């Protein structure tokens, strides 16, 4: 049978975890977070060793790498917001590794294999075009260009970027042509679970782990249904010696459950379990993957655990400096992911609590945030007041951390973290109440426009978007119309989401007030009030637009307006895929580039859709092409606020829930602006 094939990664026979990291067995109900007990009190298993164990793992990791057989085949189970981009970037930077992504949702797999990928992320399109479709042979200018001109937008003039090559492959003058070999596809999306798992040296589990909606721990505990089901499938099909990696965000000590499941289905067969949580943000996921602050790998401190960690580290070291690859014990890694997101959510709730005080006292939250952020002990990140955080991670992970604390008989700790969620909901509800209050406490007969439906800019991810709850609240006030516009989300998909989460009856086609628009000016026409609920650059009234694709390669600490530099001359004899991507992006910055999609002429033709492709049909019927990862989100231009003002109803209310507007400039145009964290007129 396929799962009996010998692995190229023989990790030894250390079946059990080292006692220093061996967990207690999770409770029998595996659809929610295990109720954890202190190991030394409940199970007799010694408590974890000190930090010296973690340091020893890191210090020996790359000594072990040299003795670890190369990874040839990786399977990622789950083709969602984590699995899809992660697998794509791994394949992109490791052309010698075959990366297969499995998902039971055949519609999702079909879209990943088409020009209609199911998610949008800046930079993802280029990654897919190379890793999934392969590339053509091409030749590039190997020497850097001299920047002869800089426009007002800091864009270099690279109009001479492409010099025709002669038949012999060289170029005239001082130019040197560098041939780039064709590349075969090594990223595959499939619904064949048995084959994809049984052939893999490393299996990444990247399935959804939402908050439980019913039963024990409902509303707080992590729903492990999908994770448990996938673990059972992996246990049945994985080859002996395969490395099983948790990519999903899971409760602390889940690794022991995975080990127990593997042992149950395959007694006597050794597998090593690692924790490798993702630290990605929607809208910057590709940038976060290409320029990761750290790669965290949790493993057992046994020799086989260290070899497994070294094998996974070798995959990342193809593009991530080894100094950024951190190893810990497996439970520290699992908990670190929950704590990281919870700490970020805490900062957002903290500044939003101060925003409420600023509105009451006359202080300006932007000035307060700037003052405290200048303190290096505090820093300026995540101090932007607004309508609260959204997305699938922050709320879920805070609740999971609170539930974990409660399970450990730490009610004060649980209450502390639950208040982060309470403050987030307070910020969102206070914004909606402020809108109603400013409009004389009635919305009957009035039109309101929601600008931004995704939970943050540069993504089409609408999960836990504050806009959804704001729409729900405003519908109850009986408005004539609620117009919704988002520059990155497909209008047809937005309407479907609103019908699912708010109710189909609220859509205008069903007699309700909610209407989704593909044009911003139509959405704003005859509106009584505009609500900015997502911080898209299109909605700003000052500053220069930022290229999302250029930001993908920019260092995380780089200024917002930084231009991706010319990566030439390359560091080695052969440029890496990351260097070629940097050159691709550098050339795209030129307004004179001949090919705005493929300046290096590497792309193969995109896969053809079937004649009955439902996505093509929707685009044809609705005229809403250009959304999603099939092409990069193109900045649609700043709103002409004068034009918007002319077609609005007096007194031209604008409610800035994301702090994107320069208020004085808007007031000069005749708008009445209410901003979070600033004292209003009413």
PDB file of C-alpha atoms in Angstrom, residues 340-466:
ATOM      1  CA  UNK A 340       0.846  36.948  19.725  1.00  0.00           C
ATOM      2  CA  UNK A 341      -2.600  37.609  18.279  1.00  0.00           C
ATOM      3  CA  UNK A 342      -4.071  38.331  21.696  1.00  0.00           C
ATOM      4  CA  UNK A 343      -1.399  40.911  22.482  1.00  0.00           C
ATOM      5  CA  UNK A 344      -2.006  42.681  19.159  1.00  0.00           C
ATOM      6  CA  UNK A 345      -5.763  42.668  19.747  1.00  0.00           C
ATOM      7  CA  UNK A 346      -5.159  44.046  23.239  1.00  0.00           C
ATOM      8  CA  UNK A 347      -3.308  47.068  21.839  1.00  0.00           C
ATOM      9  CA  UNK A 348      -6.161  47.854  19.455  1.00  0.00           C
ATOM     10  CA  UNK A 349      -8.732  47.647  22.238  1.00  0.00           C
ATOM     11  CA  UNK A 350      -6.505  49.739  24.487  1.00  0.00           C
ATOM     12  CA  UNK A 351      -6.239  52.637  22.041  1.00  0.00           C
ATOM     13  CA  UNK A 352      -9.951  52.415  21.256  1.00  0.00           C
ATOM     14  CA  UNK A 353     -10.732  52.793  24.945  1.00  0.00           C
ATOM     15  CA  UNK A 354      -8.615  55.951  24.935  1.00  0.00           C
ATOM     16  CA  UNK A 355     -10.431  57.138  21.807  1.00  0.00           C
ATOM     17  CA  UNK A 356     -13.685  57.144  23.750  1.00  0.00           C
ATOM     18  CA  UNK A 357     -12.071  59.311  26.420  1.00  0.00           C
ATOM     19  CA  UNK A 358     -10.682  61.670  23.772  1.00  0.00           C
ATOM     20  CA  UNK A 359     -14.132  62.225  22.308  1.00  0.00           C
ATOM     21  CA  UNK A 360     -15.440  63.107  25.754  1.00  0.00           C
ATOM     22  CA  UNK A 361     -12.595  65.442  26.733  1.00  0.00           C
ATOM     23  CA  UNK A 362     -11.616  67.188  23.499  1.00  0.00           C
ATOM     24  CA  UNK A 363      -8.260  65.430  23.188  1.00  0.00           C
ATOM     25  CA  UNK A 364      -7.235  64.024  19.801  1.00  0.00           C
ATOM     26  CA  UNK A 365      -6.494  60.295  19.828  1.00  0.00           C
ATOM     27  CA  UNK A 366      -4.087  60.639  16.901  1.00  0.00           C
ATOM     28  CA  UNK A 367      -1.989  63.103  18.869  1.00  0.00           C
ATOM     29  CA  UNK A 368      -2.166  60.957  21.997  1.00  0.00           C
ATOM     30  CA  UNK A 369      -1.122  57.855  20.049  1.00  0.00           C
ATOM     31  CA  UNK A 370       1.763  59.754  18.461  1.00  0.00           C
ATOM     32  CA  UNK A 371       2.964  60.966  21.837  1.00  0.00           C
ATOM     33  CA  UNK A 372       2.940  57.582  23.541  1.00  0.00           C
ATOM     34  CA  UNK A 373       4.184  55.752  20.445  1.00  0.00           C
ATOM     35  CA  UNK A 374       7.346  57.850  20.480  1.00  0.00           C
ATOM     36  CA  UNK A 375       8.331  55.939  23.603  1.00  0.00           C
ATOM     37  CA  UNK A 376      10.407  53.007  22.289  1.00  0.00           C
ATOM     38  CA  UNK A 377       9.114  50.846  25.120  1.00  0.00           C
ATOM     39  CA  UNK A 378       5.608  51.229  23.666  1.00  0.00           C
ATOM     40  CA  UNK A 379       6.163  51.791  19.956  1.00  0.00           C
ATOM     41  CA  UNK A 380       3.724  53.135  17.409  1.00  0.00           C
ATOM     42  CA  UNK A 381       2.328  49.965  15.849  1.00  0.00           C
ATOM     43  CA  UNK A 382      -1.289  48.949  16.405  1.00  0.00           C
ATOM     44  CA  UNK A 383      -2.166  52.302  17.955  1.00  0.00           C
ATOM     45  CA  UNK A 384      -4.582  53.368  15.223  1.00  0.00           C
ATOM     46  CA  UNK A 385      -7.989  54.057  16.764  1.00  0.00           C
ATOM     47  CA  UNK A 386     -11.029  52.928  14.820  1.00  0.00           C
ATOM     48  CA  UNK A 387     -14.064  50.695  14.832  1.00  0.00           C
ATOM     49  CA  UNK A 388     -12.175  47.685  16.152  1.00  0.00           C
ATOM     50  CA  UNK A 389     -10.479  44.642  14.723  1.00  0.00           C
ATOM     51  CA  UNK A 390     -12.045  42.051  12.466  1.00  0.00           C
ATOM     52  CA  UNK A 391     -10.846  38.988  10.609  1.00  0.00           C
ATOM     53  CA  UNK A 392     -10.890  35.336  11.510  1.00  0.00           C
ATOM     54  CA  UNK A 393      -7.962  35.335  13.957  1.00  0.00           C
ATOM     55  CA  UNK A 394      -7.948  37.995  16.646  1.00  0.00           C
ATOM     56  CA  UNK A 395     -11.335  37.381  18.213  1.00  0.00           C
ATOM     57  CA  UNK A 396     -11.033  33.606  17.910  1.00  0.00           C
ATOM     58  CA  UNK A 397      -7.566  33.482  19.427  1.00  0.00           C
ATOM     59  CA  UNK A 398      -8.374  35.839  22.294  1.00  0.00           C
ATOM     60  CA  UNK A 399     -11.408  33.734  23.167  1.00  0.00           C
ATOM     61  CA  UNK A 400      -9.337  30.565  22.923  1.00  0.00           C
ATOM     62  CA  UNK A 401      -6.725  32.019  25.270  1.00  0.00           C
ATOM     63  CA  UNK A 402      -9.434  33.069  27.728  1.00  0.00           C
ATOM     64  CA  UNK A 403     -10.980  29.604  27.592  1.00  0.00           C
ATOM     65  CA  UNK A 404      -7.592  28.038  28.188  1.00  0.00           C
ATOM     66  CA  UNK A 405      -7.081  30.229  31.257  1.00  0.00           C
ATOM     67  CA  UNK A 406     -10.515  29.265  32.537  1.00  0.00           C
ATOM     68  CA  UNK A 407      -9.707  25.591  32.011  1.00  0.00           C
ATOM     69  CA  UNK A 408      -6.586  26.085  34.120  1.00  0.00           C
ATOM     70  CA  UNK A 409      -8.668  27.568  36.969  1.00  0.00           C
ATOM     71  CA  UNK A 410      -7.396  31.107  36.276  1.00  0.00           C
ATOM     72  CA  UNK A 411     -10.679  33.074  36.131  1.00  0.00           C
ATOM     73  CA  UNK A 412      -9.007  36.464  36.608  1.00  0.00           C
ATOM     74  CA  UNK A 413      -6.784  35.842  33.592  1.00  0.00           C
ATOM     75  CA  UNK A 414      -9.779  34.693  31.544  1.00  0.00           C
ATOM     76  CA  UNK A 415     -11.761  37.832  32.480  1.00  0.00           C
ATOM     77  CA  UNK A 416      -8.827  40.046  31.542  1.00  0.00           C
ATOM     78  CA  UNK A 417      -8.664  38.686  28.004  1.00  0.00           C
ATOM     79  CA  UNK A 418     -12.437  38.583  27.520  1.00  0.00           C
ATOM     80  CA  UNK A 419     -12.512  42.309  28.209  1.00  0.00           C
ATOM     81  CA  UNK A 420     -10.393  42.792  25.083  1.00  0.00           C
ATOM     82  CA  UNK A 421     -13.346  41.439  23.080  1.00  0.00           C
ATOM     83  CA  UNK A 422     -15.815  43.497  25.102  1.00  0.00           C
ATOM     84  CA  UNK A 423     -13.920  46.700  24.307  1.00  0.00           C
ATOM     85  CA  UNK A 424     -13.733  45.773  20.619  1.00  0.00           C
ATOM     86  CA  UNK A 425     -17.490  45.339  20.408  1.00  0.00           C
ATOM     87  CA  UNK A 426     -17.962  48.580  22.338  1.00  0.00           C
ATOM     88  CA  UNK A 427     -15.887  50.494  19.767  1.00  0.00           C
ATOM     89  CA  UNK A 428     -17.913  49.115  16.868  1.00  0.00           C
ATOM     90  CA  UNK A 429     -21.308  49.656  18.493  1.00  0.00           C
ATOM     91  CA  UNK A 430     -20.374  53.162  19.637  1.00  0.00           C
ATOM     92  CA  UNK A 431     -19.556  54.114  16.037  1.00  0.00           C
ATOM     93  CA  UNK A 432     -22.940  52.901  14.764  1.00  0.00           C
ATOM     94  CA  UNK A 433     -24.722  54.711  17.608  1.00  0.00           C
ATOM     95  CA  UNK A 434     -22.845  57.897  16.777  1.00  0.00           C
ATOM     96  CA  UNK A 435     -24.112  57.730  13.193  1.00  0.00           C
ATOM     97  CA  UNK A 436     -27.716  57.390  14.333  1.00  0.00           C
ATOM     98  CA  UNK A 437     -27.325  60.168  16.907  1.00  0.00           C
ATOM     99  CA  UNK A 438     -25.872  62.629  14.385  1.00  0.00           C
ATOM    100  CA  UNK A 439     -28.736  61.911  11.983  1.00  0.00           C
ATOM    101  CA  UNK A 440     -31.315  63.092  14.535  1.00  0.00           C
ATOM    102  CA  UNK A 441     -31.845  59.596  15.930  1.00  0.00           C
ATOM    103  CA  UNK A 442     -33.720  58.392  12.871  1.00  0.00           C
ATOM    104  CA  UNK A 443     -32.654  56.830   9.588  1.00  0.00           C
ATOM    105  CA  UNK A 444     -36.136  56.471   8.113  1.00  0.00           C
ATOM    106  CA  UNK A 445     -36.191  57.736   4.534  1.00  0.00           C
ATOM    107  CA  UNK A 446     -32.412  58.213   4.441  1.00  0.00           C
ATOM    108  CA  UNK A 447     -29.641  56.616   2.408  1.00  0.00           C
ATOM    109  CA  UNK A 448     -26.354  55.634   4.001  1.00  0.00           C
ATOM    110  CA  UNK A 449     -23.260  54.427   2.154  1.00  0.00           C
ATOM    111  CA  UNK A 450     -20.788  51.922   3.576  1.00  0.00           C
ATOM    112  CA  UNK A 451     -17.321  52.426   2.053  1.00  0.00           C
ATOM    113  CA  UNK A 452     -15.368  49.222   2.665  1.00  0.00           C
ATOM    114  CA  UNK A 453     -16.733  45.767   3.368  1.00  0.00           C
ATOM    115  CA  UNK A 454     -13.518  43.741   3.856  1.00  0.00           C
ATOM    116  CA  UNK A 455     -12.216  43.800   7.422  1.00  0.00           C
ATOM    117  CA  UNK A 456      -9.010  45.569   6.295  1.00  0.00           C
ATOM    118  CA  UNK A 457      -7.527  47.010   3.126  1.00  0.00           C
ATOM    119  CA  UNK A 458      -5.859  45.040   0.321  1.00  0.00           C
ATOM    120  CA  UNK A 459      -7.804  41.855   0.990  1.00  0.00           C
ATOM    121  CA  UNK A 460     -11.158  40.383   0.032  1.00  0.00           C
ATOM    122  CA  UNK A 461     -11.399  38.628   3.407  1.00  0.00           C
ATOM    123  CA  UNK A 462     -14.699  39.638   4.991  1.00  0.00           C
ATOM    124  CA  UNK A 463     -14.712  37.257   7.950  1.00  0.00           C
ATOM    125  CA  UNK A 464     -15.721  39.004  11.199  1.00  0.00           C
ATOM    126  CA  UNK A 465     -15.729  42.321   9.350  1.00  0.00           C
ATOM    127  CA  UNK A 466     -16.997  45.178  11.540  1.00  0.00           C
TER     128      UNK A 466
END
